[in-house]
mmCIF file of C-alpha atoms in Angstrom:
data_model
loop_
_atom_site.group_PDB
_atom_site.id
_atom_site.type_symbol
_atom_site.label_atom_id
_atom_site.label_comp_id
_atom_site.label_asym_id
_atom_site.label_seq_id
_atom_site.Cartn_x
_atom_site.Cartn_y
_atom_site.Cartn_z
ATOM 1 C CA ASN Y 574 -26.562 -25.125 -94.598
ATOM 2 C CA PRO Y 575 -25.216 -28.716 -94.689
ATOM 3 C CA LEU Y 576 -26.832 -29.310 -98.091
ATOM 4 C CA PHE Y 577 -24.996 -26.308 -99.502
ATOM 5 C CA SER Y 578 -21.687 -27.851 -98.345
ATOM 6 C CA LEU Y 579 -22.643 -31.066 -100.123
ATOM 7 C CA PHE Y 580 -23.559 -29.183 -103.314
ATOM 8 C CA GLN Y 581 -20.176 -27.413 -103.241
ATOM 9 C CA VAL Y 582 -18.470 -30.811 -103.338
ATOM 10 C CA VAL Y 583 -20.756 -31.975 -106.162
ATOM 11 C CA HIS Y 584 -19.982 -28.795 -108.113
ATOM 12 C CA ALA Y 585 -16.224 -29.155 -107.547
ATOM 13 C CA HIS Y 586 -15.982 -32.818 -108.576
ATOM 14 C CA LYS Y 587 -18.944 -33.147 -110.980
ATOM 15 C CA PRO Y 588 -19.441 -36.889 -110.442
ATOM 16 C CA HIS Y 589 -21.282 -38.870 -113.111
ATOM 17 C CA PHE Y 590 -22.425 -41.405 -110.537
ATOM 18 C CA MET Y 591 -22.989 -40.196 -106.998
ATOM 19 C CA ALA Y 592 -23.752 -42.368 -103.979
ATOM 20 C CA LEU Y 593 -24.788 -40.663 -100.760
ATOM 21 C CA HIS Y 594 -25.099 -42.841 -97.656
ATOM 22 C CA CYS Y 595 -26.816 -41.530 -94.525
ATOM 23 C CA GLN Y 596 -27.255 -43.027 -91.069
ATOM 24 C CA GLU Y 597 -29.696 -42.167 -88.261
ATOM 25 C CA PHE Y 598 -32.237 -40.842 -90.733
ATOM 26 C CA GLY Y 599 -34.770 -38.708 -88.884
ATOM 27 C CA GLY Y 600 -32.294 -38.144 -86.053
ATOM 28 C CA LYS Y 601 -32.505 -39.435 -82.519
ATOM 29 C CA ASN Y 602 -36.146 -38.381 -82.116
ATOM 30 C CA TYR Y 603 -37.183 -39.964 -85.386
ATOM 31 C CA GLU Y 604 -40.850 -40.332 -84.424
ATOM 32 C CA ALA Y 605 -41.123 -36.557 -84.168
ATOM 33 C CA SER Y 606 -38.720 -35.581 -86.935
ATOM 34 C CA MET Y 607 -39.287 -38.184 -89.675
ATOM 35 C CA SER Y 608 -41.614 -35.638 -91.312
ATOM 36 C CA HIS Y 609 -38.565 -33.421 -92.060
ATOM 37 C CA VAL Y 610 -36.979 -36.248 -94.006
ATOM 38 C CA ASP Y 611 -39.411 -35.928 -96.918
ATOM 39 C CA LYS Y 612 -38.640 -32.212 -97.153
ATOM 40 C CA PHE Y 613 -34.900 -32.961 -97.217
ATOM 41 C CA VAL Y 614 -35.345 -35.595 -99.951
ATOM 42 C CA LYS Y 615 -37.488 -33.263 -102.095
ATOM 43 C CA GLU Y 616 -34.963 -30.454 -101.681
ATOM 44 C CA LEU Y 617 -32.128 -32.762 -102.669
ATOM 45 C CA LEU Y 618 -33.905 -34.154 -105.744
ATOM 46 C CA SER Y 619 -35.229 -30.832 -107.015
ATOM 47 C CA SER Y 620 -32.296 -28.546 -106.228
ATOM 48 C CA ASP Y 621 -30.622 -26.627 -109.007
ATOM 49 C CA ALA Y 622 -27.276 -28.215 -108.094
ATOM 50 C CA MET Y 623 -28.651 -31.654 -109.005
ATOM 51 C CA LYS Y 624 -30.530 -30.693 -112.174
ATOM 52 C CA ASP Y 625 -28.179 -32.611 -114.481
ATOM 53 C CA TYR Y 626 -28.867 -35.877 -112.641
ATOM 54 C CA ASN Y 627 -31.835 -37.219 -114.564
ATOM 55 C CA ARG Y 628 -32.041 -40.616 -112.828
ATOM 56 C CA ALA Y 629 -32.078 -41.352 -109.124
ATOM 57 C CA ARG Y 630 -32.739 -44.136 -106.644
ATOM 58 C CA VAL Y 631 -33.539 -43.309 -103.032
ATOM 59 C CA TYR Y 632 -33.886 -45.990 -100.342
ATOM 60 C CA LEU Y 633 -34.995 -44.741 -96.920
ATOM 61 C CA ASP Y 634 -35.601 -46.984 -93.964
ATOM 62 C CA GLU Y 635 -38.341 -44.928 -92.296
ATOM 63 C CA ASN Y 636 -40.324 -47.788 -90.822
ATOM 64 C CA TYR Y 637 -39.498 -47.042 -87.174
ATOM 65 C CA LYS Y 638 -42.493 -48.970 -85.880
ATOM 66 C CA SER Y 639 -40.775 -52.218 -86.877
ATOM 67 C CA GLN Y 640 -38.280 -52.850 -84.072
ATOM 68 C CA GLU Y 641 -37.233 -56.021 -85.821
ATOM 69 C CA HIS Y 642 -36.158 -54.351 -89.076
ATOM 70 C CA PHE Y 643 -35.645 -50.599 -88.522
ATOM 71 C CA THR Y 644 -32.092 -49.398 -89.303
ATOM 72 C CA ALA Y 645 -32.660 -45.642 -89.990
ATOM 73 C CA LEU Y 646 -30.344 -45.958 -93.035
ATOM 74 C CA GLY Y 647 -30.767 -43.840 -96.155
ATOM 75 C CA SER Y 648 -29.046 -44.575 -99.472
ATOM 76 C CA PHE Y 649 -29.249 -42.085 -102.372
ATOM 77 C CA TYR Y 650 -27.900 -42.692 -105.866
ATOM 78 C CA PHE Y 651 -27.785 -40.035 -108.595
ATOM 79 C CA LEU Y 652 -26.904 -40.605 -112.250
ATOM 80 C CA HIS Y 653 -25.688 -37.797 -114.470
ATOM 81 C CA GLU Y 654 -27.443 -37.381 -117.812
ATOM 82 C CA SER Y 655 -24.137 -37.955 -119.657
ATOM 83 C CA LEU Y 656 -23.889 -41.484 -118.233
ATOM 84 C CA LYS Y 657 -25.272 -43.788 -120.879
ATOM 85 C CA ASN Y 658 -25.650 -47.394 -119.787
ATOM 86 C CA ILE Y 659 -26.035 -48.049 -116.115
ATOM 87 C CA TYR Y 660 -27.615 -51.118 -114.602
ATOM 88 C CA GLN Y 661 -28.725 -52.084 -111.137
ATOM 89 C CA PHE Y 662 -28.852 -55.644 -109.871
ATOM 90 C CA ASP Y 663 -32.098 -57.334 -108.943
ATOM 91 C CA PHE Y 664 -31.161 -59.717 -106.119
ATOM 92 C CA LYS Y 665 -34.314 -61.783 -106.534
ATOM 93 C CA ALA Y 666 -34.233 -62.243 -110.313
ATOM 94 C CA LYS Y 667 -30.393 -62.388 -110.210
ATOM 95 C CA LYS Y 668 -30.036 -60.109 -113.214
ATOM 96 C CA TYR Y 669 -29.233 -56.506 -114.013
ATOM 97 C CA LYS Y 670 -31.905 -53.981 -114.969
ATOM 98 C CA LYS Y 671 -31.352 -50.722 -116.797
ATOM 99 C CA VAL Y 672 -31.838 -47.684 -114.559
ATOM 100 C CA THR Y 673 -34.325 -45.090 -115.824
ATOM 101 C CA GLY Y 674 -36.234 -42.283 -114.131
ATOM 102 C CA LYS Y 675 -36.288 -41.366 -110.449
ATOM 103 C CA GLU Y 676 -37.679 -43.700 -107.823
ATOM 104 C CA ILE Y 677 -38.031 -43.349 -104.044
ATOM 105 C CA TYR Y 678 -38.589 -46.315 -101.748
ATOM 106 C CA SER Y 679 -39.268 -45.752 -98.069
ATOM 107 C CA ASP Y 680 -41.792 -48.007 -96.390
ATOM 108 C CA THR Y 681 -41.324 -50.855 -98.885
ATOM 109 C CA LEU Y 682 -37.637 -51.647 -98.410
ATOM 110 C CA GLU Y 683 -38.338 -55.166 -97.163
ATOM 111 C CA SER Y 684 -40.072 -55.999 -100.438
ATOM 112 C CA THR Y 685 -37.850 -54.333 -103.043
ATOM 113 C CA PRO Y 686 -35.532 -56.850 -104.739
ATOM 114 C CA MET Y 687 -33.085 -54.083 -105.708
ATOM 115 C CA LEU Y 688 -31.324 -54.147 -102.347
ATOM 116 C CA GLU Y 689 -30.408 -56.326 -99.413
ATOM 117 C CA LYS Y 690 -31.023 -54.915 -95.983
ATOM 118 C CA GLU Y 691 -30.244 -56.386 -92.603
ATOM 119 C CA LYS Y 692 -30.332 -55.233 -89.027
ATOM 120 C CA PHE Y 693 -27.768 -56.831 -86.728
ATOM 121 C CA PRO Y 694 -29.143 -59.441 -84.329
ATOM 122 C CA GLN Y 695 -30.110 -58.050 -80.917
ATOM 123 C CA ASP Y 696 -27.571 -60.236 -79.130
ATOM 124 C CA TYR Y 697 -24.681 -58.448 -80.872
ATOM 125 C CA PHE Y 698 -25.073 -55.454 -78.560
ATOM 126 C CA PRO Y 699 -27.266 -56.616 -75.670
ATOM 127 C CA GLU Y 700 -26.854 -53.510 -73.523
ATOM 128 C CA CYS Y 701 -28.530 -51.376 -76.181
ATOM 129 C CA LYS Y 702 -32.168 -52.355 -76.237
ATOM 130 C CA TRP Y 703 -33.281 -50.437 -79.345
ATOM 131 C CA SER Y 704 -30.189 -50.615 -81.515
ATOM 132 C CA ARG Y 705 -30.825 -49.530 -85.120
ATOM 133 C CA LYS Y 706 -27.499 -50.718 -86.480
ATOM 134 C CA GLY Y 707 -27.265 -52.681 -89.712
ATOM 135 C CA PHE Y 708 -26.498 -52.362 -93.430
ATOM 136 C CA ILE Y 709 -28.057 -51.860 -96.867
ATOM 137 C CA ARG Y 710 -26.392 -53.229 -99.972
ATOM 138 C CA THR Y 711 -26.987 -52.365 -103.636
ATOM 139 C CA ARG Y 712 -25.127 -53.608 -106.724
ATOM 140 C CA TRP Y 713 -24.395 -51.533 -109.837
ATOM 141 C CA CYS Y 714 -22.782 -51.924 -113.203
ATOM 142 C CA ILE Y 715 -21.245 -49.066 -115.209
ATOM 143 C CA THR Y 716 -19.193 -49.559 -118.389
ATOM 144 C CA ASP Y 717 -18.894 -53.302 -117.752
ATOM 145 C CA CYS Y 718 -17.693 -52.679 -114.231
ATOM 146 C CA ALA Y 719 -19.743 -54.263 -111.443
ATOM 147 C CA PHE Y 720 -19.504 -53.271 -107.775
ATOM 148 C CA ASP Y 721 -21.458 -53.385 -104.530
ATOM 149 C CA LEU Y 722 -22.132 -50.286 -102.431
ATOM 150 C CA VAL Y 723 -22.785 -51.092 -98.789
ATOM 151 C CA ASN Y 724 -24.222 -48.498 -96.401
ATOM 152 C CA ILE Y 725 -23.184 -49.536 -92.896
ATOM 153 C CA HIS Y 726 -23.734 -48.390 -89.316
ATOM 154 C CA LEU Y 727 -21.810 -50.209 -86.582
ATOM 155 C CA PHE Y 728 -22.153 -50.115 -82.784
ATOM 156 C CA HIS Y 729 -21.026 -47.140 -80.706
ATOM 157 C CA ASP Y 730 -19.147 -46.910 -77.399
ATOM 158 C CA ALA Y 731 -21.785 -46.855 -74.667
ATOM 159 C CA SER Y 732 -19.432 -45.736 -71.871
ATOM 160 C CA ASN Y 733 -16.073 -43.941 -71.940
ATOM 161 C CA LEU Y 734 -15.167 -45.595 -68.636
ATOM 162 C CA ILE Y 735 -15.704 -49.102 -70.018
ATOM 163 C CA ALA Y 736 -13.906 -48.192 -73.278
ATOM 164 C CA TRP Y 737 -10.932 -47.041 -71.167
ATOM 165 C CA GLU Y 738 -10.665 -50.280 -69.153
ATOM 166 C CA THR Y 739 -9.114 -52.580 -71.747
ATOM 167 C CA SER Y 740 -7.004 -52.258 -74.870
ATOM 168 C CA PRO Y 741 -8.549 -53.010 -77.345
ATOM 169 C CA SER Y 742 -11.919 -52.130 -75.829
ATOM 170 C CA VAL Y 743 -14.877 -54.466 -75.481
ATOM 171 C CA TYR Y 744 -16.792 -52.260 -77.937
ATOM 172 C CA SER Y 745 -14.176 -52.623 -80.664
ATOM 173 C CA GLY Y 746 -14.668 -56.391 -80.368
ATOM 174 C CA ILE Y 747 -18.405 -55.979 -80.988
ATOM 175 C CA ARG Y 748 -17.761 -53.815 -84.071
ATOM 176 C CA HIS Y 749 -15.197 -56.332 -85.312
ATOM 177 C CA LYS Y 750 -17.788 -59.124 -85.098
ATOM 178 C CA ALA Y 751 -20.489 -57.089 -86.876
ATOM 179 C CA LEU Y 752 -18.196 -55.916 -89.691
ATOM 180 C CA GLY Y 753 -16.942 -59.466 -90.191
ATOM 181 C CA TYR Y 754 -20.564 -60.591 -90.467
ATOM 182 C CA VAL Y 755 -21.266 -57.998 -93.198
ATOM 183 C CA LEU Y 756 -18.153 -58.876 -95.205
ATOM 184 C CA ASP Y 757 -18.951 -62.593 -95.044
ATOM 185 C CA ARG Y 758 -22.502 -61.850 -96.137
ATOM 186 C CA ILE Y 759 -21.599 -59.790 -99.196
ATOM 187 C CA ILE Y 760 -19.103 -62.334 -100.536
ATOM 188 C CA ASP Y 761 -21.105 -65.476 -99.809
ATOM 189 C CA GLN Y 762 -22.060 -68.015 -102.449
ATOM 190 C CA ARG Y 763 -25.466 -66.638 -103.420
ATOM 191 C CA PHE Y 764 -24.232 -64.147 -106.018
ATOM 192 C CA GLU Y 765 -21.234 -63.592 -108.242
ATOM 193 C CA LYS Y 766 -18.358 -61.928 -106.369
ATOM 194 C CA VAL Y 767 -17.720 -58.324 -107.390
ATOM 195 C CA SER Y 768 -15.643 -55.443 -106.038
ATOM 196 C CA TYR Y 769 -17.241 -53.639 -103.119
ATOM 197 C CA PHE Y 770 -17.178 -50.336 -101.252
ATOM 198 C CA VAL Y 771 -18.384 -50.215 -97.644
ATOM 199 C CA PHE Y 772 -19.037 -46.768 -96.242
ATOM 200 C CA GLY Y 773 -20.858 -45.115 -93.382
ATOM 201 C CA ASP Y 774 -20.506 -44.733 -89.636
ATOM 202 C CA PHE Y 775 -18.252 -47.581 -88.511
ATOM 203 C CA ASN Y 776 -18.010 -45.981 -85.069
ATOM 204 C CA PHE Y 777 -14.309 -46.893 -85.062
ATOM 205 C CA ARG Y 778 -12.758 -45.275 -81.969
ATOM 206 C CA LEU Y 779 -9.214 -44.580 -80.933
ATOM 207 C CA ASP Y 780 -7.745 -47.047 -78.460
ATOM 208 C CA ALA Y 781 -8.956 -45.126 -75.395
ATOM 209 C CA LYS Y 782 -6.515 -46.603 -72.902
ATOM 210 C CA ALA Y 783 -3.510 -45.858 -75.104
ATOM 211 C CA VAL Y 784 -4.745 -42.347 -75.933
ATOM 212 C CA VAL Y 785 -5.348 -41.414 -72.293
ATOM 213 C CA GLU Y 786 -1.976 -42.839 -71.281
ATOM 214 C CA THR Y 787 -0.319 -40.710 -73.981
ATOM 215 C CA LEU Y 788 -2.286 -37.492 -73.431
ATOM 216 C CA CYS Y 789 -1.929 -37.741 -69.647
ATOM 217 C CA ALA Y 790 1.499 -39.383 -69.438
ATOM 218 C CA LYS Y 791 2.701 -37.181 -66.592
ATOM 219 C CA ALA Y 792 -0.624 -36.799 -64.835
ATOM 220 C CA THR Y 793 -1.909 -38.288 -61.592
ATOM 221 C CA MET Y 794 -5.300 -39.976 -61.623
ATOM 222 C CA GLN Y 795 -8.066 -39.485 -59.077
ATOM 223 C CA THR Y 796 -10.918 -41.999 -58.991
ATOM 224 C CA ILE Y 797 -14.384 -40.912 -57.868
ATOM 225 C CA ARG Y 798 -16.884 -43.591 -56.869
ATOM 226 C CA ALA Y 799 -20.629 -43.525 -56.289
ATOM 227 C CA ALA Y 800 -21.360 -43.463 -52.542
ATOM 228 C CA ASP Y 801 -24.069 -46.113 -52.720
ATOM 229 C CA THR Y 802 -22.641 -48.666 -55.200
ATOM 230 C CA ASN Y 803 -18.878 -47.948 -55.003
ATOM 231 C CA GLU Y 804 -18.930 -47.971 -58.814
ATOM 232 C CA VAL Y 805 -16.368 -45.724 -60.563
ATOM 233 C CA VAL Y 806 -18.253 -42.731 -61.960
ATOM 234 C CA LYS Y 807 -15.419 -40.328 -62.781
ATOM 235 C CA LEU Y 808 -11.683 -40.214 -63.403
ATOM 236 C CA ILE Y 809 -9.778 -36.941 -63.072
ATOM 237 C CA PHE Y 810 -6.254 -36.596 -64.481
ATOM 238 C CA ARG Y 811 -4.231 -33.677 -63.081
ATOM 239 C CA GLU Y 812 -0.785 -32.377 -63.886
ATOM 240 C CA SER Y 813 1.695 -33.399 -61.189
ATOM 241 C CA ASP Y 814 2.933 -29.820 -60.879
ATOM 242 C CA ASN Y 815 1.586 -26.613 -62.501
ATOM 243 C CA ASP Y 816 -0.901 -26.137 -59.613
ATOM 244 C CA ARG Y 817 -2.301 -29.626 -60.310
ATOM 245 C CA LYS Y 818 -4.199 -28.323 -63.310
ATOM 246 C CA VAL Y 819 -6.963 -30.685 -64.549
ATOM 247 C CA MET Y 820 -6.005 -32.156 -67.935
ATOM 248 C CA LEU Y 821 -8.794 -34.675 -68.527
ATOM 249 C CA GLN Y 822 -12.100 -35.580 -66.923
ATOM 250 C CA LEU Y 823 -13.638 -38.895 -67.898
ATOM 251 C CA GLU Y 824 -17.195 -40.061 -67.198
ATOM 252 C CA LYS Y 825 -19.586 -42.417 -68.956
ATOM 253 C CA LYS Y 826 -20.513 -39.665 -71.441
ATOM 254 C CA LEU Y 827 -17.826 -37.072 -70.727
ATOM 255 C CA PHE Y 828 -14.393 -36.796 -72.309
ATOM 256 C CA ASP Y 829 -13.217 -33.318 -71.367
ATOM 257 C CA TYR Y 830 -9.604 -32.763 -72.407
ATOM 258 C CA PHE Y 831 -8.209 -29.295 -71.733
ATOM 259 C CA ASN Y 832 -6.661 -28.793 -75.184
ATOM 260 C CA GLN Y 833 -8.739 -29.720 -78.252
ATOM 261 C CA ASP Y 834 -5.984 -28.523 -80.587
ATOM 262 C CA VAL Y 835 -4.344 -31.947 -80.359
ATOM 263 C CA PHE Y 836 -7.316 -33.341 -82.336
ATOM 264 C CA ARG Y 837 -7.263 -30.538 -84.923
ATOM 265 C CA ASP Y 838 -3.611 -29.638 -85.478
ATOM 266 C CA ASN Y 839 -2.250 -31.212 -88.650
ATOM 267 C CA ASN Y 840 -5.627 -32.993 -88.974
ATOM 268 C CA GLY Y 841 -4.996 -34.947 -85.781
ATOM 269 C CA THR Y 842 -2.274 -36.968 -87.525
ATOM 270 C CA ALA Y 843 -0.447 -37.579 -84.235
ATOM 271 C CA LEU Y 844 -3.426 -39.643 -83.062
ATOM 272 C CA LEU Y 845 -3.767 -41.852 -86.151
ATOM 273 C CA GLU Y 846 -1.490 -44.463 -84.553
ATOM 274 C CA PHE Y 847 -4.290 -45.119 -82.030
ATOM 275 C CA ASP Y 848 -6.821 -45.741 -84.808
ATOM 276 C CA ARG Y 849 -6.360 -49.522 -84.805
ATOM 277 C CA GLU Y 850 -9.726 -51.146 -85.430
ATOM 278 C CA LEU Y 851 -9.270 -51.538 -89.183
ATOM 279 C CA SER Y 852 -5.951 -53.389 -88.813
ATOM 280 C CA VAL Y 853 -7.826 -56.648 -88.073
ATOM 281 C CA PHE Y 854 -9.303 -56.440 -91.594
ATOM 282 C CA LYS Y 855 -6.177 -55.456 -93.529
ATOM 283 C CA ASP Y 856 -6.398 -58.620 -95.652
ATOM 284 C CA ARG Y 857 -9.986 -57.827 -96.648
ATOM 285 C CA LEU Y 858 -10.322 -54.056 -96.663
ATOM 286 C CA TYR Y 859 -8.324 -51.134 -98.018
ATOM 287 C CA GLU Y 860 -8.541 -47.463 -97.116
ATOM 288 C CA LEU Y 861 -6.800 -44.481 -98.660
ATOM 289 C CA ASP Y 862 -4.653 -42.380 -96.334
ATOM 290 C CA ILE Y 863 -6.692 -40.218 -93.970
ATOM 291 C CA SER Y 864 -5.827 -36.521 -94.229
ATOM 292 C CA PHE Y 865 -8.788 -34.999 -92.387
ATOM 293 C CA PRO Y 866 -9.396 -34.497 -88.659
ATOM 294 C CA PRO Y 867 -11.479 -36.928 -86.557
ATOM 295 C CA SER Y 868 -15.052 -36.849 -87.909
ATOM 296 C CA TYR Y 869 -16.869 -37.137 -84.547
ATOM 297 C CA PRO Y 870 -18.190 -35.776 -82.106
ATOM 298 C CA TYR Y 871 -18.643 -32.214 -83.358
ATOM 299 C CA SER Y 872 -20.645 -29.590 -81.524
ATOM 300 C CA GLU Y 873 -24.233 -29.302 -82.765
ATOM 301 C CA ASP Y 874 -24.180 -25.543 -82.112
ATOM 302 C CA SER Y 875 -24.495 -24.053 -85.616
ATOM 303 C CA SER Y 876 -21.958 -21.318 -84.801
ATOM 304 C CA GLN Y 877 -19.277 -23.846 -83.735
ATOM 305 C CA GLY Y 878 -18.410 -25.649 -86.967
ATOM 306 C CA ARG Y 879 -14.898 -26.651 -85.867
ATOM 307 C CA GLN Y 880 -15.518 -27.366 -82.196
ATOM 308 C CA TYR Y 881 -15.685 -30.888 -80.739
ATOM 309 C CA MET Y 882 -18.199 -31.838 -78.054
ATOM 310 C CA ASN Y 883 -16.696 -32.968 -74.755
ATOM 311 C CA THR Y 884 -18.703 -36.193 -74.765
ATOM 312 C CA ARG Y 885 -16.336 -38.676 -76.437
ATOM 313 C CA CYS Y 886 -12.721 -38.808 -77.470
ATOM 314 C CA PRO Y 887 -12.677 -37.488 -81.062
ATOM 315 C CA ALA Y 888 -12.277 -40.344 -83.550
ATOM 316 C CA TRP Y 889 -12.471 -41.210 -87.239
ATOM 317 C CA CYS Y 890 -15.913 -42.861 -87.067
ATOM 318 C CA ASP Y 891 -16.924 -42.141 -90.656
ATOM 319 C CA ARG Y 892 -14.974 -44.004 -93.309
ATOM 320 C CA ILE Y 893 -14.974 -45.232 -96.882
ATOM 321 C CA LEU Y 894 -13.430 -48.684 -97.182
ATOM 322 C CA MET Y 895 -13.134 -51.029 -100.123
ATOM 323 C CA SER Y 896 -12.179 -54.511 -101.192
ATOM 324 C CA HIS Y 897 -8.693 -54.941 -102.646
ATOM 325 C CA SER Y 898 -10.215 -55.487 -106.090
ATOM 326 C CA ALA Y 899 -12.045 -52.141 -105.753
ATOM 327 C CA LYS Y 900 -8.718 -50.509 -104.867
ATOM 328 C CA GLU Y 901 -7.235 -51.913 -108.091
ATOM 329 C CA LEU Y 902 -10.209 -50.494 -109.987
ATOM 330 C CA ILE Y 903 -9.612 -47.001 -108.618
ATOM 331 C CA LEU Y 904 -5.846 -46.918 -108.783
ATOM 332 C CA LYS Y 905 -5.717 -48.595 -112.186
ATOM 333 C CA SER Y 906 -7.834 -45.732 -113.497
ATOM 334 C CA GLU Y 907 -5.601 -43.047 -112.045
ATOM 335 C CA ASN Y 908 -3.378 -41.159 -114.478
ATOM 336 C CA ASP Y 909 -0.676 -38.652 -113.587
ATOM 337 C CA GLU Y 910 -3.184 -36.158 -112.224
ATOM 338 C CA LYS Y 911 -4.478 -36.749 -108.717
ATOM 339 C CA ILE Y 912 -7.990 -37.975 -109.358
ATOM 340 C CA VAL Y 913 -8.583 -39.877 -106.149
ATOM 341 C CA ILE Y 914 -9.607 -37.590 -103.283
ATOM 342 C CA TYR Y 915 -10.566 -38.759 -99.775
ATOM 343 C CA ASP Y 916 -11.637 -35.876 -97.555
ATOM 344 C CA HIS Y 917 -14.326 -34.460 -95.263
ATOM 345 C CA ILE Y 918 -17.162 -32.073 -96.089
ATOM 346 C CA GLY Y 919 -17.879 -28.717 -94.463
ATOM 347 C CA PRO Y 920 -14.767 -28.325 -92.262
ATOM 348 C CA ASN Y 921 -16.004 -25.001 -90.877
ATOM 349 C CA VAL Y 922 -19.751 -25.629 -91.119
ATOM 350 C CA CYS Y 923 -21.919 -27.373 -88.541
ATOM 351 C CA MET Y 924 -22.990 -30.634 -90.189
ATOM 352 C CA GLY Y 925 -24.391 -32.219 -87.036
ATOM 353 C CA ASP Y 926 -22.256 -34.254 -84.642
ATOM 354 C CA HIS Y 927 -20.527 -36.098 -87.513
ATOM 355 C CA LYS Y 928 -18.570 -34.524 -90.382
ATOM 356 C CA PRO Y 929 -19.423 -36.371 -93.599
ATOM 357 C CA VAL Y 930 -16.515 -37.793 -95.588
ATOM 358 C CA PHE Y 931 -16.330 -38.359 -99.332
ATOM 359 C CA LEU Y 932 -14.280 -40.278 -101.860
ATOM 360 C CA SER Y 933 -14.036 -38.992 -105.412
ATOM 361 C CA PHE Y 934 -12.482 -41.114 -108.153
ATOM 362 C CA ARG Y 935 -12.748 -42.083 -111.797
ATOM 363 C CA ILE Y 936 -13.154 -45.523 -113.209
ATOM 364 C CA ALA Y 937 -11.642 -45.895 -116.656
ATOM 365 C CA ALA Y 938 -13.975 -47.494 -119.194
ATOM 366 C CA GLY Y 939 -13.358 -51.225 -119.132
ATOM 367 C CA ALA Y 940 -11.386 -51.106 -115.883
ATOM 368 C CA GLY Y 941 -13.556 -53.916 -114.563
ATOM 369 C CA LYS Y 942 -12.734 -56.270 -117.420
ATOM 370 C CA PRO Y 943 -10.162 -58.969 -116.729
ATOM 371 C CA ILE Y 944 -7.697 -59.131 -119.620
ATOM 372 C CA ALA Y 945 -8.590 -62.679 -120.693
ATOM 373 C CA ASN Y 946 -12.246 -62.802 -119.878
ATOM 374 C CA VAL Y 947 -14.442 -59.887 -120.860
ATOM 375 C CA HIS Y 948 -16.852 -59.433 -117.962
ATOM 376 C CA LYS Y 949 -20.438 -59.833 -119.158
ATOM 377 C CA CYS Y 950 -21.990 -58.526 -115.967
ATOM 378 C CA CYS Y 951 -24.240 -56.078 -117.681
ATOM 379 C CA VAL Y 952 -25.843 -58.268 -120.245
ATOM 380 C CA VAL Y 953 -29.483 -58.168 -119.254
ATOM 381 C CA GLN Y 954 -30.811 -61.668 -119.684
#
C-alpha cells in the first residue's frame, strides 16, 4: 500500500510540519477516477498515523472541466499538535493568518487567496493539446521563518526518438523555459522575497543522445522507417559481435535496454553525469546530492516494485529544489548529527510509475532571522 510506505516515513522522521505535493491527481483517466481521490484524502486525514496532526490544509485541483485552469495538482499540509505558532500567507490581503483546524479546498482553488495557482500557457508545449502542467504556490511562516512551497509539474518527453536527436533535447528547452517562468513569478515585485522550495515532477530527463552513445558505444545502429512516410519509427542497436545481440530498441514510446541493472546498481550513480537540466539554474536553485535511483518510469504491476517500464529511459524526474537562502536555512540548522535526508519512498513497493522522493530537515528556531534585522514576517497586522 503506497500510503503505508508514506506513513512509515512519517513515523521514522516525525515531522512537525509536513508538506505533501502530488501531481496528476485522479490519474490519467481523471474523469472516471476522481471519485477515488476523496477516499484517499479521507484516509490520509483520518488515519491513525496522522492523528497527532491537528491542523491541515488540503488544496486539490479537481476541476477537470476547466481546460483553461486544470492542473491536476494536489498540495497537502499537516501541522503537528506540538507546533505552536504557524501562519499562512493570504496573497490577496498581503498578510499572514494563523492556521487553525482542518480545511479542504477542491473546486474553489481559483477563489482562495491562500495560494497562487497557474497553468502554463498552451503555446509552451503546442504538441500536447490537453496539457495539465503548472504550479501551485503557498507561503508559510514558522518560528519567524518565512518560506514559499511550490508544487510544480513540468512538461514530459513526448517522443524518445525526438529526445534522442539533439543534445540537449528540444524538450529540455521547453522545461527550462517553464521553470524559468515559475522562478521569475515567485520572486517578482508583488510580495516580499522569502526563501523557497520547489518540488514535484520536473520531468528532468537524462541527456538521451549522450546516454545512448555511452550505453551503446560499441553497437551498430539499424534505422527502421515507415513504408508510407519514410519517417524513422525505430532504432535498433546491436552488439558488433556476440551474435549481434540487441542491446537497445528505441521507438516513440519504447526504450528497451537489455540490462536494467545499470539504472539500479549503486543507485544509478554512473548515469548522474547525464542529468544536466538543473545546471542551467545553478545560480538560482540548489539540490542536495542524489543518492537514490532514477524515480521514473517504474512498472505499475504491483508485484514489480523495483522494475522499470521499458517506455522511457529511467531518469530523476521527481526532485526537491530550493533557493540558496533556503539551503542556508537548512544547513545552518544542521548540527553534528545528520538531520538532512533526501531519499525516495517505497524502494521495493509499487508506488505507481513514479517513486516519490522526500526531504527531511530541521529548521532551528530563529534561523530565518537576519542578525541585524529581526524578521517580522509573522506579525499579523
